[in-house]
Short mmCIF file of C-alpha atoms and ligand atoms in Angstrom, two decimals:
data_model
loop_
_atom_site.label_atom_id
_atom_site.label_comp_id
_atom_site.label_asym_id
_atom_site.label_seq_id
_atom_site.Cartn_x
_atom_site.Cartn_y
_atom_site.Cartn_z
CA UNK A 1 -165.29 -52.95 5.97
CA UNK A 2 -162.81 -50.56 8.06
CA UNK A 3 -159.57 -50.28 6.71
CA UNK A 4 -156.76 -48.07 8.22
CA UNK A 5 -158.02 -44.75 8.05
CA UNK A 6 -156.25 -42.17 5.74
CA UNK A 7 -157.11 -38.50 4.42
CA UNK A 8 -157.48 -38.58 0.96
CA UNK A 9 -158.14 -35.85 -1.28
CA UNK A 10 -159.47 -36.63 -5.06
CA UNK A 11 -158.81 -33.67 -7.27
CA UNK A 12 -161.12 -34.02 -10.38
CA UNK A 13 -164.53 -35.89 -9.41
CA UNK A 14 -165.20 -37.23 -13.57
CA UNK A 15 -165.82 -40.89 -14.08
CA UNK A 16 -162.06 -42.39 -12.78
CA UNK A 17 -162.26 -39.72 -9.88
CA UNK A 18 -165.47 -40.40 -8.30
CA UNK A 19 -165.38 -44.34 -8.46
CA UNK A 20 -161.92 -44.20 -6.66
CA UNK A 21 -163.23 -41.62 -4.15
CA UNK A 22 -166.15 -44.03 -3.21
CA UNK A 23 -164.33 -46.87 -3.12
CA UNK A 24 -161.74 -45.88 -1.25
CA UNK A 25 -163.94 -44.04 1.72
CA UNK A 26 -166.21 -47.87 0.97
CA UNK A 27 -162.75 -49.55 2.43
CA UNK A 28 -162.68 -46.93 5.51
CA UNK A 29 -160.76 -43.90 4.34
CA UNK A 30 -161.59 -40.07 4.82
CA UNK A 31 -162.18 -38.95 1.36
CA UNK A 32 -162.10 -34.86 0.35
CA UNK A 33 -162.94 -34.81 -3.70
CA UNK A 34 -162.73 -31.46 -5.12
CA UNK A 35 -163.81 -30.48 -8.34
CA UNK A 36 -164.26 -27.10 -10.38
CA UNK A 37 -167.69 -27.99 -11.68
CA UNK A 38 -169.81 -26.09 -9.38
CA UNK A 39 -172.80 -27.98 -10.50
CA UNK A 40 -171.45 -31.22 -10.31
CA UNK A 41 -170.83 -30.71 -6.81
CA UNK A 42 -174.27 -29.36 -5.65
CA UNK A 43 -175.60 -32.83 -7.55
CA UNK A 44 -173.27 -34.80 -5.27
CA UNK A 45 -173.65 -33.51 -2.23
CA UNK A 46 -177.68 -33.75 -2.75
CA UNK A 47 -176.28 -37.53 -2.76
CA UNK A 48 -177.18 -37.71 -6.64
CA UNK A 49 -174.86 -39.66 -8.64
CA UNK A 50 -173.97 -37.44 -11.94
CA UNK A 51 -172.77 -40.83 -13.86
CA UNK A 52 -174.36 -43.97 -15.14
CA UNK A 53 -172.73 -46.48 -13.33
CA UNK A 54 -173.79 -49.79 -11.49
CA UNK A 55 -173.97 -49.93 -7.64
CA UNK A 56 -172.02 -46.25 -7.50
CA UNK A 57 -175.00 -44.68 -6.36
CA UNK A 58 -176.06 -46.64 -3.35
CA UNK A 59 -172.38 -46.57 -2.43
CA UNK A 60 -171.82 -42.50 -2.99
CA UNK A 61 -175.06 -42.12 -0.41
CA UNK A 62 -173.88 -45.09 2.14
CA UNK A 63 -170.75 -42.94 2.74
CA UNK A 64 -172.17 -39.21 2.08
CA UNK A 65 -174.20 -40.40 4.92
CA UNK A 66 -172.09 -41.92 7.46
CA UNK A 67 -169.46 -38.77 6.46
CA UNK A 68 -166.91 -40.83 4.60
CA UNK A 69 -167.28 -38.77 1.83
CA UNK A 70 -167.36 -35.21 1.10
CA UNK A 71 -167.40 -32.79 -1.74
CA UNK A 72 -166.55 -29.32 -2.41
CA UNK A 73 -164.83 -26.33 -5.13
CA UNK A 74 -162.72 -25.26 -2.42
CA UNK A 75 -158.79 -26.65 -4.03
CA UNK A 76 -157.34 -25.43 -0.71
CA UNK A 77 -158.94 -27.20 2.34
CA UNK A 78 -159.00 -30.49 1.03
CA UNK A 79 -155.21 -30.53 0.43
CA UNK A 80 -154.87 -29.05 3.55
CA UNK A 81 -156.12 -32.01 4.79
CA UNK A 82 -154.90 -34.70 3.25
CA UNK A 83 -152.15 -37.06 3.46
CA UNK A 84 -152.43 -38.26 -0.19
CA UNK A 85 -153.59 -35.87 -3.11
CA UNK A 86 -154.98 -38.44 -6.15
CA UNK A 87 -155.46 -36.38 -9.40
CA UNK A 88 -157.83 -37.80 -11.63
CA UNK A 89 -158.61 -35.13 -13.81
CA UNK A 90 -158.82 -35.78 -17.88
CA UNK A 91 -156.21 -35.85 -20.00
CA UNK A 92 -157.88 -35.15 -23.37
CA UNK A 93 -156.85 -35.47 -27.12
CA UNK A 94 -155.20 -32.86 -28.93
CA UNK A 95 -155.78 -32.21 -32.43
CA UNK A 96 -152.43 -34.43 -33.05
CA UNK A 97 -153.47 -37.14 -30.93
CA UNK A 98 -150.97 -36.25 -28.15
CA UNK A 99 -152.42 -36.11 -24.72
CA UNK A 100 -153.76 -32.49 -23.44
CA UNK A 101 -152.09 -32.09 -20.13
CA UNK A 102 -153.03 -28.38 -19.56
CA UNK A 103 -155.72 -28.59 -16.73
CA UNK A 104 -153.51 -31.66 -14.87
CA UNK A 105 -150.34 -29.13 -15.56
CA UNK A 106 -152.47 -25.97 -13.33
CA UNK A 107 -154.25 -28.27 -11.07
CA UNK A 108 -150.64 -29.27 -10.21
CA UNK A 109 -149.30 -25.93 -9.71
CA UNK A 110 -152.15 -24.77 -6.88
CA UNK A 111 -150.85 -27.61 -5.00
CA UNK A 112 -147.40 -26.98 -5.35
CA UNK A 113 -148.65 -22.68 -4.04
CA UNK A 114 -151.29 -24.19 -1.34
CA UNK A 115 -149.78 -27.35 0.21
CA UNK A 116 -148.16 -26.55 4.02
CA UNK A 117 -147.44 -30.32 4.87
CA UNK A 118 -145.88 -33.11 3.28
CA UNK A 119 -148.25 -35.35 0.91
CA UNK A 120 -147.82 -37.67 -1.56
CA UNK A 121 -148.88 -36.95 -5.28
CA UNK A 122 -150.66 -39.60 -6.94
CA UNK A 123 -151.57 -39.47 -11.22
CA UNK A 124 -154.16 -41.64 -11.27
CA UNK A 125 -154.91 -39.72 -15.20
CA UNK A 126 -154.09 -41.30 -17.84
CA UNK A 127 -150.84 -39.46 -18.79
CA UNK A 128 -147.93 -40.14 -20.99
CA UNK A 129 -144.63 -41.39 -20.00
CA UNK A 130 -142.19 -38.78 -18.21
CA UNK A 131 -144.81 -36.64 -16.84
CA UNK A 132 -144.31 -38.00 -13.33
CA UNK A 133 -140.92 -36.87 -13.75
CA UNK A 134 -142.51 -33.34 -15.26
CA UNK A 135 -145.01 -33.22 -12.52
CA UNK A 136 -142.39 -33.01 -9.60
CA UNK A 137 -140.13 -30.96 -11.82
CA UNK A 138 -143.09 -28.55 -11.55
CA UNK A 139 -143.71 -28.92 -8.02
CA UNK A 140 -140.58 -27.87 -6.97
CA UNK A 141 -140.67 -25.09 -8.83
CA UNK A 142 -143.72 -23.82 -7.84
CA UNK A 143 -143.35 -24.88 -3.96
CA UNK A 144 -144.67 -22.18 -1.52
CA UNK A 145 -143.64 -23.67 1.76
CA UNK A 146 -140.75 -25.50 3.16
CA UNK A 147 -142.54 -29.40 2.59
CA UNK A 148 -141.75 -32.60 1.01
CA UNK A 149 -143.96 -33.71 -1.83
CA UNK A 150 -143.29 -36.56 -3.33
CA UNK A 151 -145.24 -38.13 -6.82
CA UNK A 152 -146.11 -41.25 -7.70
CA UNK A 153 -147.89 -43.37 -10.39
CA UNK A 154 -150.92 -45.11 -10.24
CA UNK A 155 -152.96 -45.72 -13.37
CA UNK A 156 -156.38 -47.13 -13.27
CA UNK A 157 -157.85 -50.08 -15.47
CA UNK A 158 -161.53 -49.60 -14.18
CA UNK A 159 -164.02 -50.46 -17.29
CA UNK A 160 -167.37 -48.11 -17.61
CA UNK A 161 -170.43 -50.42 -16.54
CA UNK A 162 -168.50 -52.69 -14.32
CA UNK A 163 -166.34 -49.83 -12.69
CA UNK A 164 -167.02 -50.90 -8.99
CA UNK A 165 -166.57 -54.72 -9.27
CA UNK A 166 -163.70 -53.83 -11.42
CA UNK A 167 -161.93 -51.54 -8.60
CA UNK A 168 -163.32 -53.77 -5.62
CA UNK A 169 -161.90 -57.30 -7.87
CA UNK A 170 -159.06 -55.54 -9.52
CA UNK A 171 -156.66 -58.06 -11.16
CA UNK A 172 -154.01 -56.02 -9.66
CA UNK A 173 -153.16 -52.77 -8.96
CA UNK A 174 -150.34 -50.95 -10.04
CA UNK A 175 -147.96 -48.36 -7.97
CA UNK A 176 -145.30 -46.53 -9.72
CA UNK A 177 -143.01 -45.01 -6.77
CA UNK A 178 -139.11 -43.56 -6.54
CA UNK A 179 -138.97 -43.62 -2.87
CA UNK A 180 -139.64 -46.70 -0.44
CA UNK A 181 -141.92 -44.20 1.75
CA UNK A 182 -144.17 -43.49 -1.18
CA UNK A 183 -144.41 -46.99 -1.94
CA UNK A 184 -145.07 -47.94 2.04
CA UNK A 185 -148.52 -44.76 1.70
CA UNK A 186 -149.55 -46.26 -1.41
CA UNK A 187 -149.48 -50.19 0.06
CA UNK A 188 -151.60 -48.68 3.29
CA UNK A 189 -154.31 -46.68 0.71
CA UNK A 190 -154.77 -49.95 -0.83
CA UNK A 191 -154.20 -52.77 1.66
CA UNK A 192 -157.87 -53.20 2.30
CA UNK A 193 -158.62 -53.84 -1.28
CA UNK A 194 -156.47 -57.13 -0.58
CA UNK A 195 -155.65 -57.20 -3.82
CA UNK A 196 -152.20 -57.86 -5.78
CA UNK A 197 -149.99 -55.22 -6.05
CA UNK A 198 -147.08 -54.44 -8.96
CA UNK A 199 -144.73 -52.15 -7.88
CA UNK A 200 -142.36 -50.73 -10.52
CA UNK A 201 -140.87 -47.14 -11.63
CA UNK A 202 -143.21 -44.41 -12.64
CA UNK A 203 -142.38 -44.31 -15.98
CA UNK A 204 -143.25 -48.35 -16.53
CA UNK A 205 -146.12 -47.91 -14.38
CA UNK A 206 -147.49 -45.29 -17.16
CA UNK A 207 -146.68 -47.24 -19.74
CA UNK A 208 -148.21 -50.06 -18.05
CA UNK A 209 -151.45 -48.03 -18.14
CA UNK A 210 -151.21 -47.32 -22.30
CA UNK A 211 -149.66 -50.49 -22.96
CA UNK A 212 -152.51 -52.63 -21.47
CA UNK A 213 -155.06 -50.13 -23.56
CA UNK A 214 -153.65 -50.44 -26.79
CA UNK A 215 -153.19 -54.15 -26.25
CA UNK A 216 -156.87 -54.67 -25.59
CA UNK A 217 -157.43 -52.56 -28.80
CA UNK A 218 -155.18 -54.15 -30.60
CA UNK A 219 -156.39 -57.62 -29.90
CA UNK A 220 -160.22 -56.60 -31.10
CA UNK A 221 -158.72 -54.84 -34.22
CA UNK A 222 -157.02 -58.38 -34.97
CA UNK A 223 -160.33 -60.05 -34.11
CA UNK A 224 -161.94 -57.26 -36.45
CA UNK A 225 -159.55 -58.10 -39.11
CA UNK A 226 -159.65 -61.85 -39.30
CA UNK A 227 -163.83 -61.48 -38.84
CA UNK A 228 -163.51 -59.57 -42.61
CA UNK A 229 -161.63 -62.50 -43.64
CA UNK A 230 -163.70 -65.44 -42.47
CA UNK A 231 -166.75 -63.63 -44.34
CA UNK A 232 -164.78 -63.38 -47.32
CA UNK A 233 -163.46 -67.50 -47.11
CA UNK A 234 -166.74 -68.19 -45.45
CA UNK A 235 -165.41 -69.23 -41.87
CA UNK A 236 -167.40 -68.47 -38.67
CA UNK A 237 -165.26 -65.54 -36.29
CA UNK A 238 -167.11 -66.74 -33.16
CA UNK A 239 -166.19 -70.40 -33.62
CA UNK A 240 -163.03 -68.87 -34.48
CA UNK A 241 -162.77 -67.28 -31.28
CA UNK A 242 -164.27 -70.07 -29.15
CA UNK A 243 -161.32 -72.34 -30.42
CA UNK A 244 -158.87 -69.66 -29.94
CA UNK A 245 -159.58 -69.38 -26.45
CA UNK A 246 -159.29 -72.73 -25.59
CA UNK A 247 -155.43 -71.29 -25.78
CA UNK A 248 -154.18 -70.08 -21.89
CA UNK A 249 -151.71 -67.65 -23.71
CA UNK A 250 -154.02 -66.17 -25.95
CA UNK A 251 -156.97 -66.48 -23.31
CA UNK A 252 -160.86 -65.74 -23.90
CA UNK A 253 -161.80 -62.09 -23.48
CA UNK A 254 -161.37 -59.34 -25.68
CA UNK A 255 -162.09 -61.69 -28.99
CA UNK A 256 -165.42 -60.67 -29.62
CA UNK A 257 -165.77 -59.13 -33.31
CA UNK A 258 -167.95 -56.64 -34.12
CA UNK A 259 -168.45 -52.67 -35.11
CA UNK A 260 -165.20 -51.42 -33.62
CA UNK A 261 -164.08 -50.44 -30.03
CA UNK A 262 -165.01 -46.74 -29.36
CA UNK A 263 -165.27 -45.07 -25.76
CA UNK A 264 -163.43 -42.52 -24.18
CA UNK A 265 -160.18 -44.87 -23.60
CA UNK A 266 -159.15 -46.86 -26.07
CA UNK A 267 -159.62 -44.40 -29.36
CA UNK A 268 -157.80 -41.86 -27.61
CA UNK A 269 -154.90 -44.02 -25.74
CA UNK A 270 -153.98 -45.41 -29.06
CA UNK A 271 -153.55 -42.40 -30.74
CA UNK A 272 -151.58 -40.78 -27.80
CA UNK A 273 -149.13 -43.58 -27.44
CA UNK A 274 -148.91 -43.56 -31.23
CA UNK A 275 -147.96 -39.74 -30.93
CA UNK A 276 -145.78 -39.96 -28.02
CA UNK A 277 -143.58 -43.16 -30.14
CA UNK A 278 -143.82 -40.92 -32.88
CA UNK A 279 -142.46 -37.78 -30.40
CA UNK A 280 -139.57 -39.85 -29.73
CA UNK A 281 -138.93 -41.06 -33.85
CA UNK A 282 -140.14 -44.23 -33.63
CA UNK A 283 -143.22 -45.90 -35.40
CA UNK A 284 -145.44 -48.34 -33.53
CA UNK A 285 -146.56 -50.47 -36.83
CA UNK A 286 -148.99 -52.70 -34.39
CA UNK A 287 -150.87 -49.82 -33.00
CA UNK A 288 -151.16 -47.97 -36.04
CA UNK A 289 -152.63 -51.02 -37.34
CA UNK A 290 -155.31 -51.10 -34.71
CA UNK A 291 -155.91 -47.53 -35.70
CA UNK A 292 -156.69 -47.81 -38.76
CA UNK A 293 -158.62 -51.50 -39.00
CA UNK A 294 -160.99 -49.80 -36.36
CA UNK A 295 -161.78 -46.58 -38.08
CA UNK A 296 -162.48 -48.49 -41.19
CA UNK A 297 -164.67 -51.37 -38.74
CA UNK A 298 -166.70 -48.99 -37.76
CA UNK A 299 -168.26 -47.99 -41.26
CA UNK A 300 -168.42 -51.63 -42.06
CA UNK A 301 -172.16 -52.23 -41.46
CA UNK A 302 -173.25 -49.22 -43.35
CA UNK A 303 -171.35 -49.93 -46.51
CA UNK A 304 -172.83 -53.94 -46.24
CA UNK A 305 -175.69 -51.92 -46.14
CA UNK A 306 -175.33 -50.46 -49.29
CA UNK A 307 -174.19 -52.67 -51.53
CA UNK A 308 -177.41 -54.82 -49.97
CA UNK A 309 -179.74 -52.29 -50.31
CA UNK A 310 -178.51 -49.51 -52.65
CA UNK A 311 -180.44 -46.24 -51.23
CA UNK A 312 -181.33 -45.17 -47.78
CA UNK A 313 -183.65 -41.82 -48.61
CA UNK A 314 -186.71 -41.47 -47.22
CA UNK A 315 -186.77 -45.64 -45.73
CA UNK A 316 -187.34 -45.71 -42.10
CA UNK A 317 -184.46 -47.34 -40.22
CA UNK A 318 -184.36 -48.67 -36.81
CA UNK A 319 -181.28 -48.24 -35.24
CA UNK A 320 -181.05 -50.56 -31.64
CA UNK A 321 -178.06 -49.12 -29.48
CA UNK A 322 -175.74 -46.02 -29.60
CA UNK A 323 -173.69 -46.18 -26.53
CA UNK A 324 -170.41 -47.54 -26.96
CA UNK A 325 -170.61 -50.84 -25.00
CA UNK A 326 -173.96 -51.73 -22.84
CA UNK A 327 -174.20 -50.71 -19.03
CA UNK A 328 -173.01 -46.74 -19.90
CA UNK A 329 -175.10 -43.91 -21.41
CA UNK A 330 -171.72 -42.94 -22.79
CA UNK A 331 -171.43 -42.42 -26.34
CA UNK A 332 -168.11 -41.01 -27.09
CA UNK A 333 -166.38 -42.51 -29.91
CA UNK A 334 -169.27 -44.60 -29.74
CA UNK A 335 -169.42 -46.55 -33.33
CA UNK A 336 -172.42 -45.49 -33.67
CA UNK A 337 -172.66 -42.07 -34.48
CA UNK A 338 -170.35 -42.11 -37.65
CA UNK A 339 -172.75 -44.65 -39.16
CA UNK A 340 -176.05 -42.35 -38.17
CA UNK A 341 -173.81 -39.30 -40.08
CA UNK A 342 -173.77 -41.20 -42.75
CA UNK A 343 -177.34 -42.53 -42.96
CA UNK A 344 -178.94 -38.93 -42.33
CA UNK A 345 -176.48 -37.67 -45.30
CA UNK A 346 -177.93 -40.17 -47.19
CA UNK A 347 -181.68 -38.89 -46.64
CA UNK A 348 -182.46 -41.91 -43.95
CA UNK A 349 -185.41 -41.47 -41.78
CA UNK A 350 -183.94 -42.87 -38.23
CA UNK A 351 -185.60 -43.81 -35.56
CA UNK A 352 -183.30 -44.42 -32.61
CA UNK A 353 -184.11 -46.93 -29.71
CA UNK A 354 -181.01 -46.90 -26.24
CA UNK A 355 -182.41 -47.65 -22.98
CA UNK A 356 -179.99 -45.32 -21.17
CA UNK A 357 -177.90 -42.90 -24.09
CA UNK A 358 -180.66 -41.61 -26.17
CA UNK A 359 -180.05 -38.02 -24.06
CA UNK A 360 -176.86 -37.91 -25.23
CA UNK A 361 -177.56 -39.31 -28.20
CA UNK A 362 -180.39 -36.53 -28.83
CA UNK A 363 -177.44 -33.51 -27.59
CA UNK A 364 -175.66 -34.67 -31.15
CA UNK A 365 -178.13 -35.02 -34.02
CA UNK A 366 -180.90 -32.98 -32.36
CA UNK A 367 -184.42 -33.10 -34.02
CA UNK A 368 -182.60 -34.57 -36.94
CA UNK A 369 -183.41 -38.25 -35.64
CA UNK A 370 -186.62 -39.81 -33.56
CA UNK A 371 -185.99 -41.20 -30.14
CA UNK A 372 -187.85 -43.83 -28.24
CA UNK A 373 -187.41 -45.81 -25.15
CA UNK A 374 -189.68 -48.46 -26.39
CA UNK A 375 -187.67 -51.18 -29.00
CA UNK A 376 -190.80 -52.27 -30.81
CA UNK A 377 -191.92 -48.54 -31.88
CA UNK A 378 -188.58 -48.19 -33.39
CA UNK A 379 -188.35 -50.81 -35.66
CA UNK A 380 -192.43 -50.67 -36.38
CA UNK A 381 -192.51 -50.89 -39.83
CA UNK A 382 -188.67 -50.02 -40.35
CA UNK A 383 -187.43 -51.72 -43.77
CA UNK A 384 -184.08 -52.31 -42.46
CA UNK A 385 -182.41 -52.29 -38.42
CA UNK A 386 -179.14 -51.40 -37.23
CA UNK A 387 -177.73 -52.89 -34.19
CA UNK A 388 -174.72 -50.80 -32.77
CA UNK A 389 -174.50 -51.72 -28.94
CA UNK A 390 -175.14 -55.37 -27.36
CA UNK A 391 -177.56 -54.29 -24.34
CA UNK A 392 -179.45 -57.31 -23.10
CA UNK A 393 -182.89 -56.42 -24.05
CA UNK A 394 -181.81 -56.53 -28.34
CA UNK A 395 -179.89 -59.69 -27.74
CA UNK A 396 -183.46 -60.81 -26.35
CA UNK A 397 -185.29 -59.44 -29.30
CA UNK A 398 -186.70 -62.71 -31.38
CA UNK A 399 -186.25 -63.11 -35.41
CA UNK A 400 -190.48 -63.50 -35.24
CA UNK A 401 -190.75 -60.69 -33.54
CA UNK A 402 -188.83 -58.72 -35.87
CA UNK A 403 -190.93 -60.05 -38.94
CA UNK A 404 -194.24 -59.61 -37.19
CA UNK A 405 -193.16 -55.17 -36.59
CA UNK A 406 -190.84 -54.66 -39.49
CA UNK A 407 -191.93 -53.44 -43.17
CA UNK A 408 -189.46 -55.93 -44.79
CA UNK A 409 -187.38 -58.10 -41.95
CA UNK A 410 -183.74 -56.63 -42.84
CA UNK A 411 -181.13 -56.68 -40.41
CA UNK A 412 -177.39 -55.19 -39.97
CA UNK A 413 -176.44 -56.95 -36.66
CA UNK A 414 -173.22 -55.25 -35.45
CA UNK A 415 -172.43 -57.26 -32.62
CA UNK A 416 -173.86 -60.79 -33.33
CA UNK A 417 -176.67 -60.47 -31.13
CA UNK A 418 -178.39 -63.58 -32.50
CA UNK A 419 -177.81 -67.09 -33.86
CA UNK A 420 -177.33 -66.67 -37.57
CA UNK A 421 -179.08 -70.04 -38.30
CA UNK A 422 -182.26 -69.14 -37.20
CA UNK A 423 -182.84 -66.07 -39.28
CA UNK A 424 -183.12 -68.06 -41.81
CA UNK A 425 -185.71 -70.36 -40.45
CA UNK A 426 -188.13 -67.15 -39.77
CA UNK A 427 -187.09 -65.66 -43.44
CA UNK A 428 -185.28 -62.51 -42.19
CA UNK A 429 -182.50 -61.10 -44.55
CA UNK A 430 -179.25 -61.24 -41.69
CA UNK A 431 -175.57 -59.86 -42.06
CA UNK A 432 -173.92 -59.36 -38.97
CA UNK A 433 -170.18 -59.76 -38.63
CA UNK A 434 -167.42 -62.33 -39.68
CA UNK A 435 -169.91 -65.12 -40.31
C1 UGA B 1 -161.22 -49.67 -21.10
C2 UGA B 1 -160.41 -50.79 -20.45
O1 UGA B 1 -161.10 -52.03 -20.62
C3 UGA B 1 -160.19 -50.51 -18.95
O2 UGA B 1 -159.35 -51.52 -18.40
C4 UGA B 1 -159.53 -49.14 -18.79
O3 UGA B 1 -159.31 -48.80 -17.43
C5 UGA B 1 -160.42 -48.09 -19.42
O4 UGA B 1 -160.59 -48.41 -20.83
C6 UGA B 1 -159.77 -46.74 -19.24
O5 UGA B 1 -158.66 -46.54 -19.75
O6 UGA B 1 -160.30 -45.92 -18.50
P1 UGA B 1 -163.82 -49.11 -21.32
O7 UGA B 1 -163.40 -48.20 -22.43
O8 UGA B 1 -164.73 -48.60 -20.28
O9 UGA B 1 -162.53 -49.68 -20.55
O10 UGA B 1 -164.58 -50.35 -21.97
P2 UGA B 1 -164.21 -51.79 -22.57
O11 UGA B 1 -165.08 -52.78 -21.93
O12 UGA B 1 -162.77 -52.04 -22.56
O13 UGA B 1 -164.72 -51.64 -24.10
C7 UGA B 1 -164.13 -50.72 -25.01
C8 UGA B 1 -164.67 -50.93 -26.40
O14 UGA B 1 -164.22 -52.19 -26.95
C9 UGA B 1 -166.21 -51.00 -26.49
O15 UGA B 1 -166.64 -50.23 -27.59
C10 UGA B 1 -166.52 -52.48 -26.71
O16 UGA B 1 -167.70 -52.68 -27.44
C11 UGA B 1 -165.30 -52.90 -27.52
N1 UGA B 1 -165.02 -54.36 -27.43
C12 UGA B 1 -164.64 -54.91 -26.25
C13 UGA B 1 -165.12 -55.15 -28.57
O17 UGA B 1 -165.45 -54.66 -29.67
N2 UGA B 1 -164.83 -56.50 -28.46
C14 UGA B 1 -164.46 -57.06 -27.30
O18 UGA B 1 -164.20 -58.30 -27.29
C15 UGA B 1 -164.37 -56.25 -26.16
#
């Protein structure tokens, strides 16, 4: 696939950063990413992928190899040569919730001192509304050399696990611009994508980017909400669901119940678009109430648990899953790790089974919990199992052979893994959610 070739320099190479780097030089593009992270870079150009992510690594080598793509800590000669400067650098959470813009805020300034050609600035962070606005504001006041640069808007909706298909199939991509020439550079970056594009102001293109977040989030923390319900009038949320989607407005993703939505994205988006409505005195009742029905979700399991069970000290638990969705060894946010707090306060022996996250897993709670890669030595004579994330090989896991390892057959399924009739057929104690 050769697309019209453009210089494009990615300025932060973290998960957003290096998925639209390969794609784009995948399309035909020169790509410069540029990154602080002196080891990160010596990983990448050894051609080693520093992410979990499906298909990125045969794709970063394809194009390291046939010198599409190229890495380096040098700020200066990759905007040198570039036409387009992407910044894709993290936004983090400040202790209020607002969005940290610090590192986007000096990344911005050395271009402003270092660029001696006119380029087009592109926020592909996650940032709140106005800084586009705040951005060139900055620019020109920091501008060395007699160019033009001009910023536009251009959030990303990639999802960890299926970040390549995502940016490859996007539903549609979405250019905020204030000049037609900045709209005509962004239309040629993407045109081989051939997919649909939304062209709008910057500041609705960045709200475009939270909006669509906290919607998602909003939807599972309904989902969440009417789950608690149907246990308590004895309904069933996935038949729930499956009727609900049936519905082309209300449509069929995003209605899965379970242990709460966690990640790097949504926990933080909601809480910075929360802050930023808050900035500007007004109160957004919908995603506060996402907010808050997912932080109290995501200790839902554990206090089942209790009332169940009464006393965790000294039983061995099984826990199956800590990432925050399958297909990423990311665990940030990740429901998970409250609920293992709370079970190691409460004198719980855990043993921990994640085919991909139990590194990360281990950099939190240290020699505090066991770790295995094998699912059946985890739950080996457990008395009770926790199911946090949905990979493939639990949902595969049979009721039989959870009576034939476990101590007593007691499971807290946080993700409805399994068909809650036929626990009872094999005599295993079952609670998962909203059924
Ligand atoms: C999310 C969005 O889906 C992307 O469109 C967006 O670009 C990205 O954030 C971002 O802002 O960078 P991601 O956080 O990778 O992507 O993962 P999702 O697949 O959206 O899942 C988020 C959480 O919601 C997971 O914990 C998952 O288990 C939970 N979830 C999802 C549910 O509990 N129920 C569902 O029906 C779907």
């Amino acid at each position: 696939m050769v697309g019209k070739n453009m210089n494009i320099c990615i300025v932060g190479v973290g998960y957003v950063g290096l998925v639209t780097g390969v794609s784009l030089s995948e399309v035909g593009h020169k790509v410069y990413c540029v990154d602080t992270d002196e080891n990160k870079i010596k990983l990448l150009n050894t051609s080693e992928c520093p992410i979990y992510e499906k298909d990125l690594g045969l794709l970063l080598k394809k194009n390291i190899k046939r010198k599409m793509i190229e890495f380096s800590t040098n700020h200066k000669n990759c905007f040198e040569l570039a036409e387009v400067i992407v910044i894709a650098i993290g936004t983090p959470e400040n202790c209020d919730g607002s969005a940290n813009l610090e590192f986007l805020n000096s990344v911005v300034v050395q271009i402003a001192e270092n660029v001696k050609k006119d380029v087009l600035v592109v926020l592909k962070s996650t940032v709140p509304v106005g800084t586009s606005d705040n951005v060139e504001k900055l620019i020109n006041k920091n501008l060395k050399y007699n160019v033009k640069i001009e910023v536009a808007s251009n959030p990303e909706f990639l999802a960890q696990g299926t970040a390549v298909s995502d940016t490859f199939n996007a539903a549609r991509i979405v250019i905020g611009v204030n000049s037609v020439g900045s709209e005509k550079i962004l239309r040629k970056m993407y045109e081989p994508f051939n997919r649909p594009i939304v062209v709008t102001d910057r500041k609705s293109a960045e709200m475009i980017k939270y909006a669509s977040n906290d919607f998602l989030a909003l939807k599972i923390s309904f989902m969440n909400d009417i789950a608690n319900l149907c246990e308590i009038v004895g309904a069933n949320i996935e038949d729930v669901a499956v009727g609900m989607s049936y519905d082309e407005r209300i449509g069929s993703k995003f209605l899965k119940a379970g242990v709460g939505y966690g990640g790097s994205c949504f926990p933080k988006d909601t809480k910075a678009l929360r802050w930023l409505a808050c900035d500007h005195n007004y109160e957004l009742k919908t995603v506060k109430a996402a907010i808050e029905v997912n932080e109290k979700q995501k200790m839902k399991l554990v206090m089942k648990a209790t009332e169940v069970i009464g006393c965790f000290r000294n039983k061995k638990i099984a826990i199956l899953g800590v990432t925050y969705k399958p297909g990423t060894d990311d665990i940030r946010e990740a429901p998970s790790i409250p609920n293992i707090t709370y079970l190691l306060e409460n004198g719980a022996n855990l043993h921990i089974y994640d085919p991909v996250g139990l590194e990360n897993i281990i950099k939190l709670f240290g020699d505090k919990i066991k770790c295995t890669n094998i699912m059946e030595h985890a739950i080996k004579d457990a008395e009770l199992v926790f199911i946090f994330t949905e990979w493939e090989e639990i949902t595969k896991l049979s009721f039989e052979q959870y009576k034939k390892l476990m101590k007593t057959p007691i499971i807290f399924d946080g993700r409805n893994c399994y068909n809650k009739e036929s626990a009872d057929q094999f005599n295993v104690q079952y609670y998962s959610i909203g059924r």
